[in-house]
PDB file of C-alpha atoms in Angstrom:
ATOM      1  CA  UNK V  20     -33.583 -13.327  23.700  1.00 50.00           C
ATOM      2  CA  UNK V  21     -35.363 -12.454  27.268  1.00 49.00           C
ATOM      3  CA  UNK V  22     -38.318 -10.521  27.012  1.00 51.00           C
ATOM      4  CA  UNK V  23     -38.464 -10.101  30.515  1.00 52.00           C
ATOM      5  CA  UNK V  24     -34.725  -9.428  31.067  1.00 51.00           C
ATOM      6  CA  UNK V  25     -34.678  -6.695  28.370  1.00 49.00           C
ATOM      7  CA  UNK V  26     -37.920  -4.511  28.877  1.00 50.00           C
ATOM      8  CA  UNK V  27     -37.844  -0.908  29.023  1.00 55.00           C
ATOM      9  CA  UNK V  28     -41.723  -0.512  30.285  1.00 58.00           C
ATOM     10  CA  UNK V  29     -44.796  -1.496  29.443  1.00 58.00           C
ATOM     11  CA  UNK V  30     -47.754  -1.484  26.974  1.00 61.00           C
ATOM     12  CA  UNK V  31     -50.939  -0.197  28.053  1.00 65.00           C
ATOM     13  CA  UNK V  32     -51.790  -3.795  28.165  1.00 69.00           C
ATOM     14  CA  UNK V  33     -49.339  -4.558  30.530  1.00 72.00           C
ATOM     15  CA  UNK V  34     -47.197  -6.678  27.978  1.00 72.00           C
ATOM     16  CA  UNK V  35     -43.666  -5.678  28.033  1.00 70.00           C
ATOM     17  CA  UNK V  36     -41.951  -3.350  25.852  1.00 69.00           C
ATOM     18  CA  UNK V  37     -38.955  -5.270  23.919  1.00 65.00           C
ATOM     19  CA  UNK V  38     -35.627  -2.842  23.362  1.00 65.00           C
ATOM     20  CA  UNK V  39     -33.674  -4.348  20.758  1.00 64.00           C
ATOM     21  CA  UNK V  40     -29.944  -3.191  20.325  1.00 61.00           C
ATOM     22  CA  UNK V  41     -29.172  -3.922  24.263  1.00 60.00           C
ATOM     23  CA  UNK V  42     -27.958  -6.675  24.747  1.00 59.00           C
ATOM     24  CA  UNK V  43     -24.488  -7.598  24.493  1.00 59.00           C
ATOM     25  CA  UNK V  44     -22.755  -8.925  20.733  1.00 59.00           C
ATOM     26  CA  UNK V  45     -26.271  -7.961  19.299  1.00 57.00           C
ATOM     27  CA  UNK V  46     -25.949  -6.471  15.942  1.00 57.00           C
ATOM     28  CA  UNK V  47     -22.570  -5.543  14.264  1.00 55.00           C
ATOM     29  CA  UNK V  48     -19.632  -8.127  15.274  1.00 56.00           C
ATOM     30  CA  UNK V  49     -16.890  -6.769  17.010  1.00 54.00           C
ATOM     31  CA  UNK V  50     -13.650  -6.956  15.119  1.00 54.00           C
ATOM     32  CA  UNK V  51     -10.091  -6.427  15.982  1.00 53.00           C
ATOM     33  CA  UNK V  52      -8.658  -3.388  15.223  1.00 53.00           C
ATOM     34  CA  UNK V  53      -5.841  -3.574  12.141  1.00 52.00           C
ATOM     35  CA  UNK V  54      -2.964  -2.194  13.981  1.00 50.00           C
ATOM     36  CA  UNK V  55      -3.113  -4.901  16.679  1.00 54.00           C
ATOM     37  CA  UNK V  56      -2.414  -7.788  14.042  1.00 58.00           C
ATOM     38  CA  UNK V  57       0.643  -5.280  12.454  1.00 62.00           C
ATOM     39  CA  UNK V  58       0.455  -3.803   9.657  1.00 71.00           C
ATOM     40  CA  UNK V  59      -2.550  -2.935   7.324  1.00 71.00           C
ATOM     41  CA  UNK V  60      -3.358  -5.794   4.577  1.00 76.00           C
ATOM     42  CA  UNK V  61      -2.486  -4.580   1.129  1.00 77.00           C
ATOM     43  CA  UNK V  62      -4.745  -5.893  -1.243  1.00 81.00           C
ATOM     44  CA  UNK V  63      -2.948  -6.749  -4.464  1.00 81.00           C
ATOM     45  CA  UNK V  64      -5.786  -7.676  -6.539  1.00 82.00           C
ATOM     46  CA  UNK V  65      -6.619  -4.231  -5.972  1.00 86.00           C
ATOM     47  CA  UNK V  66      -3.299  -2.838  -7.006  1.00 88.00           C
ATOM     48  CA  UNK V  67      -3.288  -4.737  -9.994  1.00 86.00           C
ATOM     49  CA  UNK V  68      -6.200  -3.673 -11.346  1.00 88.00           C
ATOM     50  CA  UNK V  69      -5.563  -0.346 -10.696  1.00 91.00           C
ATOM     51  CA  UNK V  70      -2.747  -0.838 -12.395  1.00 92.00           C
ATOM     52  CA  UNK V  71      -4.238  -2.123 -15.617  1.00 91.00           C
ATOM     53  CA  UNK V  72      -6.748   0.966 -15.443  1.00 93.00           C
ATOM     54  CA  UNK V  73      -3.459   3.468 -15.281  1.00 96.00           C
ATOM     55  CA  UNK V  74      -1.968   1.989 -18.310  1.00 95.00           C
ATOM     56  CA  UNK V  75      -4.898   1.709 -20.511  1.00 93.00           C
ATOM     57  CA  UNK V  76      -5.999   5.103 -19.392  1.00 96.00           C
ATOM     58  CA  UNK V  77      -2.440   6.201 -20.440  1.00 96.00           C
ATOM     59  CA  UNK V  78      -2.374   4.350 -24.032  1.00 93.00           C
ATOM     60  CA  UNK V  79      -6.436   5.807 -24.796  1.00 94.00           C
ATOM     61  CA  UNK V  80      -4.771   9.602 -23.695  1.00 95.00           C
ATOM     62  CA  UNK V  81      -1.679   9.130 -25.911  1.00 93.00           C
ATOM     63  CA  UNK V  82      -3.353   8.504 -28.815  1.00 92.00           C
ATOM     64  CA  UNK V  83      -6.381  10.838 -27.915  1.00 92.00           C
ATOM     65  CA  UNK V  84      -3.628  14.202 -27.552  1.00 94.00           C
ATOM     66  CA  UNK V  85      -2.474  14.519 -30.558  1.00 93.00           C
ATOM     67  CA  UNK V  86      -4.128  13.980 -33.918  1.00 94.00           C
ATOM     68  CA  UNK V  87      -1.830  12.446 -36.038  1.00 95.00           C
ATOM     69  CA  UNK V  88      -1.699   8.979 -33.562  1.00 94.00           C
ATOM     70  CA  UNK V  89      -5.810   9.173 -33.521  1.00 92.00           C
ATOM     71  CA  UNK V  90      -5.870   9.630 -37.498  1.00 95.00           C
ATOM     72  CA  UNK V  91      -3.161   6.508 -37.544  1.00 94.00           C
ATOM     73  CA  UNK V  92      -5.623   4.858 -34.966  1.00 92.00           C
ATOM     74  CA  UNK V  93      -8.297   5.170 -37.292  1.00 94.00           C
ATOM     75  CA  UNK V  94      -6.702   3.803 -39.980  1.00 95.00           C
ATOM     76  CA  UNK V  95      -5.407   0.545 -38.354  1.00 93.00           C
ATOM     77  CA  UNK V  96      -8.781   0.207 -36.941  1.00 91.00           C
ATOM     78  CA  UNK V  97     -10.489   0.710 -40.490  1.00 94.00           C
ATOM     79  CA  UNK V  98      -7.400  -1.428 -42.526  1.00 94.00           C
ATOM     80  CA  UNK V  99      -8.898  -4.590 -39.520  1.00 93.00           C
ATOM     81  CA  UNK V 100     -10.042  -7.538 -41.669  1.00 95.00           C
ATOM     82  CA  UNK V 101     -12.149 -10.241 -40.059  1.00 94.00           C
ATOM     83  CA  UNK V 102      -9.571 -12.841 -39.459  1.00 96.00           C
ATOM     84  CA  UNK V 103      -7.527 -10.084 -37.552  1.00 95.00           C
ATOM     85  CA  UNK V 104     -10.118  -8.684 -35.584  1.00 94.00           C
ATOM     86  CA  UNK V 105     -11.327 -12.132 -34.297  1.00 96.00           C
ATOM     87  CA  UNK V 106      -7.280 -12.808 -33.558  1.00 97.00           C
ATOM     88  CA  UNK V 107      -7.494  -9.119 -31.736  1.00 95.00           C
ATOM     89  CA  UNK V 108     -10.249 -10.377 -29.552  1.00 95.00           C
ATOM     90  CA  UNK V 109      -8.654 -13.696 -28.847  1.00 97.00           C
ATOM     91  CA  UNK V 110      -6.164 -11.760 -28.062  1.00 97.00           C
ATOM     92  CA  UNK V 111      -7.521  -9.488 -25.257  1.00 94.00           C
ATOM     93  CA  UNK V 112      -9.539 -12.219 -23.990  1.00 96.00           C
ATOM     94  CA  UNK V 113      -6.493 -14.489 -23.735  1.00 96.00           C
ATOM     95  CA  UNK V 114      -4.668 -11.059 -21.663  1.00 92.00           C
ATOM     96  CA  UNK V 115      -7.881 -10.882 -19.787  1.00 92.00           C
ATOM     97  CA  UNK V 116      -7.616 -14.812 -18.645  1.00 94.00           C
ATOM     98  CA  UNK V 117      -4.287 -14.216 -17.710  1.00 93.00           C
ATOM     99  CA  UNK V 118      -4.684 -11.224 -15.318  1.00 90.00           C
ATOM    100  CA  UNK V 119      -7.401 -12.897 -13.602  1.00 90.00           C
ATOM    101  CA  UNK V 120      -5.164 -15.861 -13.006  1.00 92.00           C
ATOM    102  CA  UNK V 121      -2.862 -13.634 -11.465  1.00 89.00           C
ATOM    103  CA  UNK V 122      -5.085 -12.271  -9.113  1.00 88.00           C
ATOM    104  CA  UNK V 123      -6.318 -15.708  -8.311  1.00 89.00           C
ATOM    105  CA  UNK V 124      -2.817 -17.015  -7.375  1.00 88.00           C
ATOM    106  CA  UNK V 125      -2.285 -13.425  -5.760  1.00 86.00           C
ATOM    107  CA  UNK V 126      -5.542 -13.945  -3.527  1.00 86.00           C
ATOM    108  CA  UNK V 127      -4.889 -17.555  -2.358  1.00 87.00           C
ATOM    109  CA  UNK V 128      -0.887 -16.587  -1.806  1.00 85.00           C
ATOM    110  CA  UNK V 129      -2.914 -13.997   0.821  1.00 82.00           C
ATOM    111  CA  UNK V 130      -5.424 -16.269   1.849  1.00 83.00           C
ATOM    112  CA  UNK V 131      -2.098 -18.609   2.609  1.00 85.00           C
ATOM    113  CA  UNK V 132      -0.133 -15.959   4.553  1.00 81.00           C
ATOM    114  CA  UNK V 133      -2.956 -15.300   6.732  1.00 77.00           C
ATOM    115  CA  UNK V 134      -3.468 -18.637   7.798  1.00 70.00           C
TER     116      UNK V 134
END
């Protein structure tokens, strides 16, 4: 950057006053707007998690409404021994692995598409 090629004035010690922000491509990069490419990028890891939080929100609300399913809840919950909770948690874990694979093979399918 020019000092001398970007002053707006001077000091009262006669050094020059540096204006930063002027010059061209400083700060923010310019991008390309969406629409010129075609159509907006839908992000699918995005839509699958969303997704996930619909249907979970949906199975906590069913059995929240109405208190027969939250009594039955309670009782599976309470009946849990260890060996079946640690096979519960497995469980999730193992449905937890899984999404995230999908979303890595959905992400580098995009990453592919764009290239």
């Amino acid at each position: 950057m020019s000092v001398t090629g970007n002053t707006a004035g001077t000091n009262a010690d006669s050094t020059p006053t540096v204006v930063f922000g002027q010059e061209p491509g400083w700060g923010a990069q310019q991008q390309q707007p969406s629409a010129s490419r075609g159509s907006a990028q839908i992000r699918w890891g995005g839509v699958v998690w969303g997704a996930i939080l619909i249907v979970f929100a949906g199975g906590t609300l069913a059995v929240l409404s109405a208190r027969d399913r939250l009594i039955a809840a309670q009782v599976w919950f309470a009946s849990l021994t260890p060996a079946s909770a640690w096979a519960l948690g497995l469980a999730v874990a193992g449905g937890i692995i899984v999404v995230l694979a999908v979303l890595g093979g959905v992400r580098s399918a995009q990453r592919r598409r764009r290239a």
